Amino acid sequence: MKTERLRLSGGTELSFTTAGEASRPALLLLHGTPNSARLFRAVVPALSQAAFVIAPDLPGHGESEPLPAPSFPAIGQAISELLDSLEIGPRFIYLHDWGAPVGLQIAMQAPGKVLGLVVQNANAHRAGWGPGWAATQAYWSQPTAENRAAATAHLTLAGTRDTYVAGVPPEVAERIPAEHWEEDWRVMNLPGHMDTQRALIADYGNYAARFGAIAQYLERWQPPALMVWGRHDIYFDLAEVLSWMRALPRMEAHVLDAGHLLLETHGAKAVALMLDFIRRTQAPSASA
């Protein structure tokens, strides 16, 4: 594993980790909130046996500097710059949480280069929103100061901890060390990082407005897909699983006894499924 930095065209720096041989198909690992590429620290070595793994810290997360005007399209452009700088061709894309808006943008910009999607608690349908989204949806429709405060009330140490353990059976949750969410909370409080969190919460409504275009992309291209889903996710409803399966009828789906951050407790199982998926999925034809 090697961690490097790339200065983006806008002047900010992006931190990213790579592992494996560049001659292998690429695997782009995209984390969510409040995480960073640290989310993949335990699985990158094994995944690099079959792929050239790229795990960036999204701008405003981890060791990557915040963008001047954070949005999902801007972050997608930053990751596209990274892929171009590494001369990445065919790629698998791992979608998780906030990584979904970023990864789907990249996939839709170059659909012929997508070898496959790995969907891990990543939302792309309105069915995925449970009752917990009410305050956020109210903020999207009426961005008042009061609604903004309600939609961002979870940006606390307790809220960061909830991302890891809320709704997860105690015997599963106890396998997750507290220092993981404590480190996330430390990083979230670096200059500009909390502003990024707030900006992306607001911009997620714009991502939702693109669900129709995403549905058209999935229907037309039908990328090979593997789902590895934590059933105890407090953010995304299990109905989202069926929405993905309807959109991609040939998708292989596995629902595990895990939470939103499935890799924290079921990394070995996820890696085994991903390695099998990568090794048996054919490269796109030259005409794609």
PDB file of C-alpha atoms in Angstrom:
ATOM      1  CA  MET A   1       0.000   0.000   0.000  1.00  0.00           C
ATOM      2  CA  LYS A   2       1.235   3.445  -0.912  1.00  0.00           C
ATOM      3  CA  THR A   3      -0.311   6.773   0.092  1.00  0.00           C
ATOM      4  CA  GLU A   4       0.313   9.798  -2.123  1.00  0.00           C
ATOM      5  CA  ARG A   5      -1.040  13.285  -2.752  1.00  0.00           C
ATOM      6  CA  LEU A   6      -2.275  14.883  -5.962  1.00  0.00           C
ATOM      7  CA  ARG A   7      -2.609  18.634  -6.453  1.00  0.00           C
ATOM      8  CA  LEU A   8      -5.893  19.153  -8.252  1.00  0.00           C
ATOM      9  CA  SER A   9      -6.446  21.698 -10.982  1.00  0.00           C
ATOM     10  CA  GLY A  10      -8.267  23.931  -8.496  1.00  0.00           C
ATOM     11  CA  GLY A  11      -5.219  24.042  -6.216  1.00  0.00           C
ATOM     12  CA  THR A  12      -6.285  21.766  -3.347  1.00  0.00           C
ATOM     13  CA  GLU A  13      -4.565  18.481  -2.556  1.00  0.00           C
ATOM     14  CA  LEU A  14      -6.136  15.034  -2.652  1.00  0.00           C
ATOM     15  CA  SER A  15      -4.786  12.139  -0.584  1.00  0.00           C
ATOM     16  CA  PHE A  16      -5.119   8.623  -1.986  1.00  0.00           C
ATOM     17  CA  THR A  17      -3.857   5.118  -1.388  1.00  0.00           C
ATOM     18  CA  THR A  18      -2.988   2.576  -4.064  1.00  0.00           C
ATOM     19  CA  ALA A  19      -2.073  -1.090  -3.892  1.00  0.00           C
ATOM     20  CA  GLY A  20      -1.467  -3.884  -6.384  1.00  0.00           C
ATOM     21  CA  GLU A  21      -0.161  -4.031  -9.929  1.00  0.00           C
ATOM     22  CA  ALA A  22      -1.211  -1.244 -12.294  1.00  0.00           C
ATOM     23  CA  SER A  23      -1.617  -3.818 -15.096  1.00  0.00           C
ATOM     24  CA  ARG A  24      -4.649  -5.308 -13.325  1.00  0.00           C
ATOM     25  CA  PRO A  25      -8.186  -3.969 -13.640  1.00  0.00           C
ATOM     26  CA  ALA A  26      -8.696  -0.997 -11.358  1.00  0.00           C
ATOM     27  CA  LEU A  27     -10.947  -1.027  -8.293  1.00  0.00           C
ATOM     28  CA  LEU A  28     -12.000   2.426  -7.099  1.00  0.00           C
ATOM     29  CA  LEU A  29     -13.071   2.366  -3.439  1.00  0.00           C
ATOM     30  CA  LEU A  30     -15.312   5.294  -2.477  1.00  0.00           C
ATOM     31  CA  HIS A  31     -16.115   5.845   1.184  1.00  0.00           C
ATOM     32  CA  GLY A  32     -18.976   7.765   2.751  1.00  0.00           C
ATOM     33  CA  THR A  33     -19.493  10.052   5.710  1.00  0.00           C
ATOM     34  CA  PRO A  34     -17.950  10.516   8.235  1.00  0.00           C
ATOM     35  CA  ASN A  35     -15.224   8.232   6.982  1.00  0.00           C
ATOM     36  CA  SER A  36     -12.112   8.313   4.835  1.00  0.00           C
ATOM     37  CA  ALA A  37     -10.023   5.768   2.967  1.00  0.00           C
ATOM     38  CA  ARG A  38      -9.211   4.375   6.434  1.00  0.00           C
ATOM     39  CA  LEU A  39     -12.518   2.529   6.071  1.00  0.00           C
ATOM     40  CA  PHE A  40     -10.743   0.155   3.661  1.00  0.00           C
ATOM     41  CA  ARG A  41      -7.481  -0.260   5.561  1.00  0.00           C
ATOM     42  CA  ALA A  42      -8.090  -3.922   6.418  1.00  0.00           C
ATOM     43  CA  VAL A  43      -9.371  -5.027   3.012  1.00  0.00           C
ATOM     44  CA  VAL A  44      -7.048  -3.282   0.538  1.00  0.00           C
ATOM     45  CA  PRO A  45      -4.169  -5.800   0.803  1.00  0.00           C
ATOM     46  CA  ALA A  46      -6.411  -8.762  -0.049  1.00  0.00           C
ATOM     47  CA  LEU A  47      -8.267  -6.901  -2.816  1.00  0.00           C
ATOM     48  CA  SER A  48      -4.948  -5.951  -4.409  1.00  0.00           C
ATOM     49  CA  GLN A  49      -4.428  -9.640  -5.239  1.00  0.00           C
ATOM     50  CA  ALA A  50      -6.930  -9.259  -8.074  1.00  0.00           C
ATOM     51  CA  ALA A  51      -7.063  -5.524  -8.810  1.00  0.00           C
ATOM     52  CA  PHE A  52      -5.143  -2.282  -8.811  1.00  0.00           C
ATOM     53  CA  VAL A  53      -6.838  -0.688  -5.824  1.00  0.00           C
ATOM     54  CA  ILE A  54      -7.360   3.071  -5.562  1.00  0.00           C
ATOM     55  CA  ALA A  55      -8.801   4.422  -2.306  1.00  0.00           C
ATOM     56  CA  PRO A  56      -8.997   8.231  -2.142  1.00  0.00           C
ATOM     57  CA  ASP A  57      -9.953  10.407   0.769  1.00  0.00           C
ATOM     58  CA  LEU A  58     -12.820  12.411  -0.698  1.00  0.00           C
ATOM     59  CA  PRO A  59     -12.112  16.170  -0.550  1.00  0.00           C
ATOM     60  CA  GLY A  60     -12.865  17.480   2.930  1.00  0.00           C
ATOM     61  CA  HIS A  61     -12.418  14.009   4.424  1.00  0.00           C
ATOM     62  CA  GLY A  62      -9.399  12.217   5.835  1.00  0.00           C
ATOM     63  CA  GLU A  63      -6.149  13.837   4.706  1.00  0.00           C
ATOM     64  CA  SER A  64      -7.655  15.503   1.609  1.00  0.00           C
ATOM     65  CA  GLU A  65      -8.116  19.253   1.687  1.00  0.00           C
ATOM     66  CA  PRO A  66     -11.642  20.677   1.390  1.00  0.00           C
ATOM     67  CA  LEU A  67     -12.806  22.133  -1.908  1.00  0.00           C
ATOM     68  CA  PRO A  68     -13.658  25.852  -2.009  1.00  0.00           C
ATOM     69  CA  ALA A  69     -17.256  25.031  -2.990  1.00  0.00           C
ATOM     70  CA  PRO A  70     -18.005  21.432  -1.937  1.00  0.00           C
ATOM     71  CA  SER A  71     -20.617  19.499  -3.923  1.00  0.00           C
ATOM     72  CA  PHE A  72     -20.945  15.955  -5.183  1.00  0.00           C
ATOM     73  CA  PRO A  73     -20.296  16.972  -8.820  1.00  0.00           C
ATOM     74  CA  ALA A  74     -17.160  18.854  -7.728  1.00  0.00           C
ATOM     75  CA  ILE A  75     -15.937  15.851  -5.745  1.00  0.00           C
ATOM     76  CA  GLY A  76     -16.718  13.609  -8.722  1.00  0.00           C
ATOM     77  CA  GLN A  77     -14.590  15.863 -10.906  1.00  0.00           C
ATOM     78  CA  ALA A  78     -11.753  15.675  -8.369  1.00  0.00           C
ATOM     79  CA  ILE A  79     -11.821  11.866  -8.403  1.00  0.00           C
ATOM     80  CA  SER A  80     -11.987  11.896 -12.209  1.00  0.00           C
ATOM     81  CA  GLU A  81      -8.806  13.993 -12.190  1.00  0.00           C
ATOM     82  CA  LEU A  82      -7.190  11.374 -10.003  1.00  0.00           C
ATOM     83  CA  LEU A  83      -8.184   8.576 -12.374  1.00  0.00           C
ATOM     84  CA  ASP A  84      -6.869  10.545 -15.344  1.00  0.00           C
ATOM     85  CA  SER A  85      -3.568  11.239 -13.582  1.00  0.00           C
ATOM     86  CA  LEU A  86      -3.155   7.517 -12.904  1.00  0.00           C
ATOM     87  CA  GLU A  87      -4.186   6.700 -16.496  1.00  0.00           C
ATOM     88  CA  ILE A  88      -6.915   4.380 -15.265  1.00  0.00           C
ATOM     89  CA  GLY A  89      -8.905   2.551 -17.927  1.00  0.00           C
ATOM     90  CA  PRO A  90     -11.395  -0.235 -17.144  1.00  0.00           C
ATOM     91  CA  ARG A  91     -12.507  -0.049 -13.551  1.00  0.00           C
ATOM     92  CA  PHE A  92     -14.726  -1.569 -10.894  1.00  0.00           C
ATOM     93  CA  ILE A  93     -16.398   1.046  -8.693  1.00  0.00           C
ATOM     94  CA  TYR A  94     -17.278   0.452  -5.034  1.00  0.00           C
ATOM     95  CA  LEU A  95     -20.243   2.574  -4.008  1.00  0.00           C
ATOM     96  CA  HIS A  96     -20.887   3.313  -0.349  1.00  0.00           C
ATOM     97  CA  ASP A  97     -22.990   6.074   1.190  1.00  0.00           C
ATOM     98  CA  TRP A  98     -21.713   9.439  -0.129  1.00  0.00           C
ATOM     99  CA  GLY A  99     -19.473   7.508  -2.490  1.00  0.00           C
ATOM    100  CA  ALA A 100     -22.590   6.641  -4.520  1.00  0.00           C
ATOM    101  CA  PRO A 101     -23.172  10.144  -5.980  1.00  0.00           C
ATOM    102  CA  VAL A 102     -19.460  10.354  -6.783  1.00  0.00           C
ATOM    103  CA  GLY A 103     -19.079   6.875  -8.238  1.00  0.00           C
ATOM    104  CA  LEU A 104     -22.253   6.963 -10.293  1.00  0.00           C
ATOM    105  CA  GLN A 105     -21.203  10.281 -11.818  1.00  0.00           C
ATOM    106  CA  ILE A 106     -17.888   8.713 -12.839  1.00  0.00           C
ATOM    107  CA  ALA A 107     -19.658   5.612 -14.172  1.00  0.00           C
ATOM    108  CA  MET A 108     -22.137   7.627 -16.217  1.00  0.00           C
ATOM    109  CA  GLN A 109     -19.396   9.797 -17.725  1.00  0.00           C
ATOM    110  CA  ALA A 110     -17.582   6.736 -19.104  1.00  0.00           C
ATOM    111  CA  PRO A 111     -19.996   3.780 -19.031  1.00  0.00           C
ATOM    112  CA  GLY A 112     -17.874   1.716 -21.403  1.00  0.00           C
ATOM    113  CA  LYS A 113     -15.043   1.671 -18.879  1.00  0.00           C
ATOM    114  CA  VAL A 114     -17.148   0.243 -16.052  1.00  0.00           C
ATOM    115  CA  LEU A 115     -16.282  -3.392 -15.412  1.00  0.00           C
ATOM    116  CA  GLY A 116     -18.762  -3.634 -12.573  1.00  0.00           C
ATOM    117  CA  LEU A 117     -20.327  -1.971  -9.547  1.00  0.00           C
ATOM    118  CA  VAL A 118     -20.036  -3.081  -5.939  1.00  0.00           C
ATOM    119  CA  VAL A 119     -22.996  -1.694  -3.994  1.00  0.00           C
ATOM    120  CA  GLN A 120     -22.453  -1.535  -0.235  1.00  0.00           C
ATOM    121  CA  ASN A 121     -25.206   0.366   1.572  1.00  0.00           C
ATOM    122  CA  ALA A 122     -25.374   2.941  -1.185  1.00  0.00           C
ATOM    123  CA  ASN A 123     -28.606   4.713  -2.086  1.00  0.00           C
ATOM    124  CA  ALA A 124     -29.812   5.589  -5.590  1.00  0.00           C
ATOM    125  CA  HIS A 125     -33.602   5.319  -5.184  1.00  0.00           C
ATOM    126  CA  ARG A 126     -36.205   7.130  -3.113  1.00  0.00           C
ATOM    127  CA  ALA A 127     -37.212   3.792  -1.615  1.00  0.00           C
ATOM    128  CA  GLY A 128     -34.022   3.875   0.446  1.00  0.00           C
ATOM    129  CA  TRP A 129     -35.145   6.770   2.600  1.00  0.00           C
ATOM    130  CA  GLY A 130     -36.629   5.746   5.896  1.00  0.00           C
ATOM    131  CA  PRO A 131     -38.336   7.964   8.535  1.00  0.00           C
ATOM    132  CA  GLY A 132     -34.961   9.322   9.633  1.00  0.00           C
ATOM    133  CA  TRP A 133     -34.738  11.377   6.448  1.00  0.00           C
ATOM    134  CA  ALA A 134     -37.706  13.623   7.290  1.00  0.00           C
ATOM    135  CA  ALA A 135     -35.621  16.497   8.670  1.00  0.00           C
ATOM    136  CA  THR A 136     -33.185  16.371   5.763  1.00  0.00           C
ATOM    137  CA  GLN A 137     -35.967  16.340   3.173  1.00  0.00           C
ATOM    138  CA  ALA A 138     -37.608  19.293   4.922  1.00  0.00           C
ATOM    139  CA  TYR A 139     -34.294  21.143   4.678  1.00  0.00           C
ATOM    140  CA  TRP A 140     -34.056  20.453   0.945  1.00  0.00           C
ATOM    141  CA  SER A 141     -37.526  21.832   0.306  1.00  0.00           C
ATOM    142  CA  GLN A 142     -37.250  24.748   2.750  1.00  0.00           C
ATOM    143  CA  PRO A 143     -33.592  25.612   3.534  1.00  0.00           C
ATOM    144  CA  THR A 144     -34.325  27.729   6.584  1.00  0.00           C
ATOM    145  CA  ALA A 145     -31.908  28.109   9.472  1.00  0.00           C
ATOM    146  CA  GLU A 146     -34.210  26.007  11.650  1.00  0.00           C
ATOM    147  CA  ASN A 147     -34.394  23.178   9.110  1.00  0.00           C
ATOM    148  CA  ARG A 148     -30.655  23.365   8.530  1.00  0.00           C
ATOM    149  CA  ALA A 149     -30.033  22.930  12.246  1.00  0.00           C
ATOM    150  CA  ALA A 150     -32.322  19.893  12.352  1.00  0.00           C
ATOM    151  CA  ALA A 151     -30.755  18.300   9.272  1.00  0.00           C
ATOM    152  CA  THR A 152     -27.232  18.701  10.644  1.00  0.00           C
ATOM    153  CA  ALA A 153     -27.965  17.860  14.287  1.00  0.00           C
ATOM    154  CA  HIS A 154     -26.192  14.513  13.903  1.00  0.00           C
ATOM    155  CA  LEU A 155     -22.811  16.179  13.293  1.00  0.00           C
ATOM    156  CA  THR A 156     -21.611  15.372  16.799  1.00  0.00           C
ATOM    157  CA  LEU A 157     -19.413  12.743  18.404  1.00  0.00           C
ATOM    158  CA  ALA A 158     -22.553  10.807  19.361  1.00  0.00           C
ATOM    159  CA  GLY A 159     -23.855  11.032  15.813  1.00  0.00           C
ATOM    160  CA  THR A 160     -20.506   9.826  14.473  1.00  0.00           C
ATOM    161  CA  ARG A 161     -20.649   6.865  16.852  1.00  0.00           C
ATOM    162  CA  ASP A 162     -24.178   6.083  15.661  1.00  0.00           C
ATOM    163  CA  THR A 163     -22.886   5.609  12.132  1.00  0.00           C
ATOM    164  CA  TYR A 164     -20.925   2.638  13.438  1.00  0.00           C
ATOM    165  CA  VAL A 165     -23.147   1.018  16.041  1.00  0.00           C
ATOM    166  CA  ALA A 166     -26.725   2.372  16.090  1.00  0.00           C
ATOM    167  CA  GLY A 167     -29.215  -0.347  15.218  1.00  0.00           C
ATOM    168  CA  VAL A 168     -26.490  -3.013  15.154  1.00  0.00           C
ATOM    169  CA  PRO A 169     -26.944  -6.087  17.387  1.00  0.00           C
ATOM    170  CA  PRO A 170     -24.783  -5.673  20.531  1.00  0.00           C
ATOM    171  CA  GLU A 171     -22.666  -8.752  19.867  1.00  0.00           C
ATOM    172  CA  VAL A 172     -21.800  -7.347  16.426  1.00  0.00           C
ATOM    173  CA  ALA A 173     -21.325  -3.742  17.562  1.00  0.00           C
ATOM    174  CA  GLU A 174     -18.906  -4.752  20.317  1.00  0.00           C
ATOM    175  CA  ARG A 175     -16.431  -5.841  17.625  1.00  0.00           C
ATOM    176  CA  ILE A 176     -15.957  -2.216  16.527  1.00  0.00           C
ATOM    177  CA  PRO A 177     -13.290  -0.273  18.484  1.00  0.00           C
ATOM    178  CA  ALA A 178     -14.351   3.150  19.763  1.00  0.00           C
ATOM    179  CA  GLU A 179     -11.158   4.693  18.409  1.00  0.00           C
ATOM    180  CA  HIS A 180     -12.539   4.319  14.886  1.00  0.00           C
ATOM    181  CA  TRP A 181     -15.370   6.803  15.369  1.00  0.00           C
ATOM    182  CA  GLU A 182     -13.224   8.937  17.676  1.00  0.00           C
ATOM    183  CA  GLU A 183     -10.689   9.337  14.860  1.00  0.00           C
ATOM    184  CA  ASP A 184     -13.463  10.207  12.396  1.00  0.00           C
ATOM    185  CA  TRP A 185     -14.728  12.879  14.786  1.00  0.00           C
ATOM    186  CA  ARG A 186     -11.222  14.322  15.166  1.00  0.00           C
ATOM    187  CA  VAL A 187     -10.835  14.570  11.391  1.00  0.00           C
ATOM    188  CA  MET A 188     -14.314  16.029  10.940  1.00  0.00           C
ATOM    189  CA  ASN A 189     -13.214  18.957  13.111  1.00  0.00           C
ATOM    190  CA  LEU A 190     -10.223  19.877  10.945  1.00  0.00           C
ATOM    191  CA  PRO A 191     -10.505  23.265   9.187  1.00  0.00           C
ATOM    192  CA  GLY A 192     -13.157  23.217   6.468  1.00  0.00           C
ATOM    193  CA  HIS A 193     -14.247  19.637   7.051  1.00  0.00           C
ATOM    194  CA  MET A 194     -17.450  20.391   8.938  1.00  0.00           C
ATOM    195  CA  ASP A 195     -18.348  22.955   6.275  1.00  0.00           C
ATOM    196  CA  THR A 196     -17.958  20.156   3.722  1.00  0.00           C
ATOM    197  CA  GLN A 197     -20.311  17.945   5.721  1.00  0.00           C
ATOM    198  CA  ARG A 198     -22.986  20.652   5.848  1.00  0.00           C
ATOM    199  CA  ALA A 199     -22.603  21.498   2.155  1.00  0.00           C
ATOM    200  CA  LEU A 200     -22.980  17.873   1.082  1.00  0.00           C
ATOM    201  CA  ILE A 201     -26.052  17.336   3.246  1.00  0.00           C
ATOM    202  CA  ALA A 202     -27.646  20.206   1.321  1.00  0.00           C
ATOM    203  CA  ASP A 203     -26.344  18.984  -2.052  1.00  0.00           C
ATOM    204  CA  TYR A 204     -27.634  15.446  -1.525  1.00  0.00           C
ATOM    205  CA  GLY A 205     -31.046  16.784  -2.508  1.00  0.00           C
ATOM    206  CA  ASN A 206     -29.579  17.699  -5.906  1.00  0.00           C
ATOM    207  CA  TYR A 207     -28.211  14.168  -6.165  1.00  0.00           C
ATOM    208  CA  ALA A 208     -31.705  12.815  -5.493  1.00  0.00           C
ATOM    209  CA  ALA A 209     -32.976  14.932  -8.376  1.00  0.00           C
ATOM    210  CA  ARG A 210     -30.678  12.887 -10.637  1.00  0.00           C
ATOM    211  CA  PHE A 211     -32.207   9.527  -9.659  1.00  0.00           C
ATOM    212  CA  GLY A 212     -34.145   9.461 -12.942  1.00  0.00           C
ATOM    213  CA  ALA A 213     -30.979   9.845 -15.016  1.00  0.00           C
ATOM    214  CA  ILE A 214     -29.272   7.176 -12.899  1.00  0.00           C
ATOM    215  CA  ALA A 215     -32.188   4.812 -13.520  1.00  0.00           C
ATOM    216  CA  GLN A 216     -31.815   5.381 -17.257  1.00  0.00           C
ATOM    217  CA  TYR A 217     -28.087   4.650 -17.060  1.00  0.00           C
ATOM    218  CA  LEU A 218     -28.655   1.412 -15.151  1.00  0.00           C
ATOM    219  CA  GLU A 219     -31.444   0.313 -17.506  1.00  0.00           C
ATOM    220  CA  ARG A 220     -29.404   0.959 -20.639  1.00  0.00           C
ATOM    221  CA  TRP A 221     -25.984  -0.305 -19.581  1.00  0.00           C
ATOM    222  CA  GLN A 222     -26.860  -3.007 -17.025  1.00  0.00           C
ATOM    223  CA  PRO A 223     -23.359  -3.041 -15.519  1.00  0.00           C
ATOM    224  CA  PRO A 224     -22.381  -6.265 -13.767  1.00  0.00           C
ATOM    225  CA  ALA A 225     -23.035  -5.710 -10.086  1.00  0.00           C
ATOM    226  CA  LEU A 226     -22.436  -7.219  -6.684  1.00  0.00           C
ATOM    227  CA  MET A 227     -24.385  -6.080  -3.646  1.00  0.00           C
ATOM    228  CA  VAL A 228     -23.005  -6.591  -0.134  1.00  0.00           C
ATOM    229  CA  TRP A 229     -25.514  -4.976   2.241  1.00  0.00           C
ATOM    230  CA  GLY A 230     -25.629  -4.542   6.001  1.00  0.00           C
ATOM    231  CA  ARG A 231     -29.226  -5.235   7.023  1.00  0.00           C
ATOM    232  CA  HIS A 232     -29.091  -3.159  10.229  1.00  0.00           C
ATOM    233  CA  ASP A 233     -28.399   0.131   8.446  1.00  0.00           C
ATOM    234  CA  ILE A 234     -30.207   2.970  10.264  1.00  0.00           C
ATOM    235  CA  TYR A 235     -29.839   5.304   7.270  1.00  0.00           C
ATOM    236  CA  PHE A 236     -30.924   3.302   4.231  1.00  0.00           C
ATOM    237  CA  ASP A 237     -34.061   1.185   4.295  1.00  0.00           C
ATOM    238  CA  LEU A 238     -33.997  -2.458   3.203  1.00  0.00           C
ATOM    239  CA  ALA A 239     -36.441  -1.472   0.453  1.00  0.00           C
ATOM    240  CA  GLU A 240     -33.387  -0.025  -1.304  1.00  0.00           C
ATOM    241  CA  VAL A 241     -32.084  -3.567  -1.796  1.00  0.00           C
ATOM    242  CA  LEU A 242     -35.130  -4.485  -3.879  1.00  0.00           C
ATOM    243  CA  SER A 243     -34.896  -1.238  -5.833  1.00  0.00           C
ATOM    244  CA  TRP A 244     -31.351  -2.084  -6.889  1.00  0.00           C
ATOM    245  CA  MET A 245     -32.368  -5.640  -7.755  1.00  0.00           C
ATOM    246  CA  ARG A 246     -35.214  -4.392  -9.942  1.00  0.00           C
ATOM    247  CA  ALA A 247     -32.869  -1.967 -11.697  1.00  0.00           C
ATOM    248  CA  LEU A 248     -30.192  -4.651 -12.181  1.00  0.00           C
ATOM    249  CA  PRO A 249     -32.000  -8.030 -12.439  1.00  0.00           C
ATOM    250  CA  ARG A 250     -28.734  -9.963 -12.809  1.00  0.00           C
ATOM    251  CA  MET A 251     -27.095  -8.385  -9.772  1.00  0.00           C
ATOM    252  CA  GLU A 252     -25.724 -10.801  -7.190  1.00  0.00           C
ATOM    253  CA  ALA A 253     -26.995  -9.687  -3.779  1.00  0.00           C
ATOM    254  CA  HIS A 254     -25.872 -10.638  -0.264  1.00  0.00           C
ATOM    255  CA  VAL A 255     -27.554  -9.185   2.838  1.00  0.00           C
ATOM    256  CA  LEU A 256     -25.348  -9.644   5.894  1.00  0.00           C
ATOM    257  CA  ASP A 257     -25.845  -9.340   9.660  1.00  0.00           C
ATOM    258  CA  ALA A 258     -24.062  -5.994   9.756  1.00  0.00           C
ATOM    259  CA  GLY A 259     -24.716  -2.273   9.946  1.00  0.00           C
ATOM    260  CA  HIS A 260     -24.074   0.730   7.713  1.00  0.00           C
ATOM    261  CA  LEU A 261     -20.302   0.265   7.973  1.00  0.00           C
ATOM    262  CA  LEU A 262     -20.318  -3.377   7.011  1.00  0.00           C
ATOM    263  CA  LEU A 263     -16.559  -3.641   6.496  1.00  0.00           C
ATOM    264  CA  GLU A 264     -15.975  -2.976  10.198  1.00  0.00           C
ATOM    265  CA  THR A 265     -17.421  -6.368  11.137  1.00  0.00           C
ATOM    266  CA  HIS A 266     -17.763  -8.384   7.924  1.00  0.00           C
ATOM    267  CA  GLY A 267     -14.690  -7.353   5.944  1.00  0.00           C
ATOM    268  CA  ALA A 268     -13.452 -10.896   5.316  1.00  0.00           C
ATOM    269  CA  LYS A 269     -16.809 -12.018   3.916  1.00  0.00           C
ATOM    270  CA  ALA A 270     -17.072  -8.906   1.734  1.00  0.00           C
ATOM    271  CA  VAL A 271     -13.538  -9.381   0.404  1.00  0.00           C
ATOM    272  CA  ALA A 272     -14.200 -13.004  -0.533  1.00  0.00           C
ATOM    273  CA  LEU A 273     -17.326 -11.997  -2.451  1.00  0.00           C
ATOM    274  CA  MET A 274     -15.566  -9.111  -4.166  1.00  0.00           C
ATOM    275  CA  LEU A 275     -12.554 -11.170  -5.204  1.00  0.00           C
ATOM    276  CA  ASP A 276     -14.822 -13.788  -6.730  1.00  0.00           C
ATOM    277  CA  PHE A 277     -16.852 -11.098  -8.514  1.00  0.00           C
ATOM    278  CA  ILE A 278     -13.755  -9.361  -9.902  1.00  0.00           C
ATOM    279  CA  ARG A 279     -12.120 -12.554 -11.106  1.00  0.00           C
ATOM    280  CA  ARG A 280     -15.150 -13.875 -12.981  1.00  0.00           C
ATOM    281  CA  THR A 281     -16.425 -10.645 -14.462  1.00  0.00           C
ATOM    282  CA  GLN A 282     -15.417 -10.190 -18.064  1.00  0.00           C
ATOM    283  CA  ALA A 283     -13.803  -7.008 -19.362  1.00  0.00           C
ATOM    284  CA  PRO A 284     -15.976  -4.818 -21.623  1.00  0.00           C
ATOM    285  CA  SER A 285     -15.707  -5.389 -25.339  1.00  0.00           C
ATOM    286  CA  ALA A 286     -13.505  -3.107 -27.405  1.00  0.00           C
ATOM    287  CA  SER A 287     -16.597  -1.559 -28.998  1.00  0.00           C
ATOM    288  CA  ALA A 288     -18.184  -0.542 -25.660  1.00  0.00           C
TER     289      ALA A 288
END
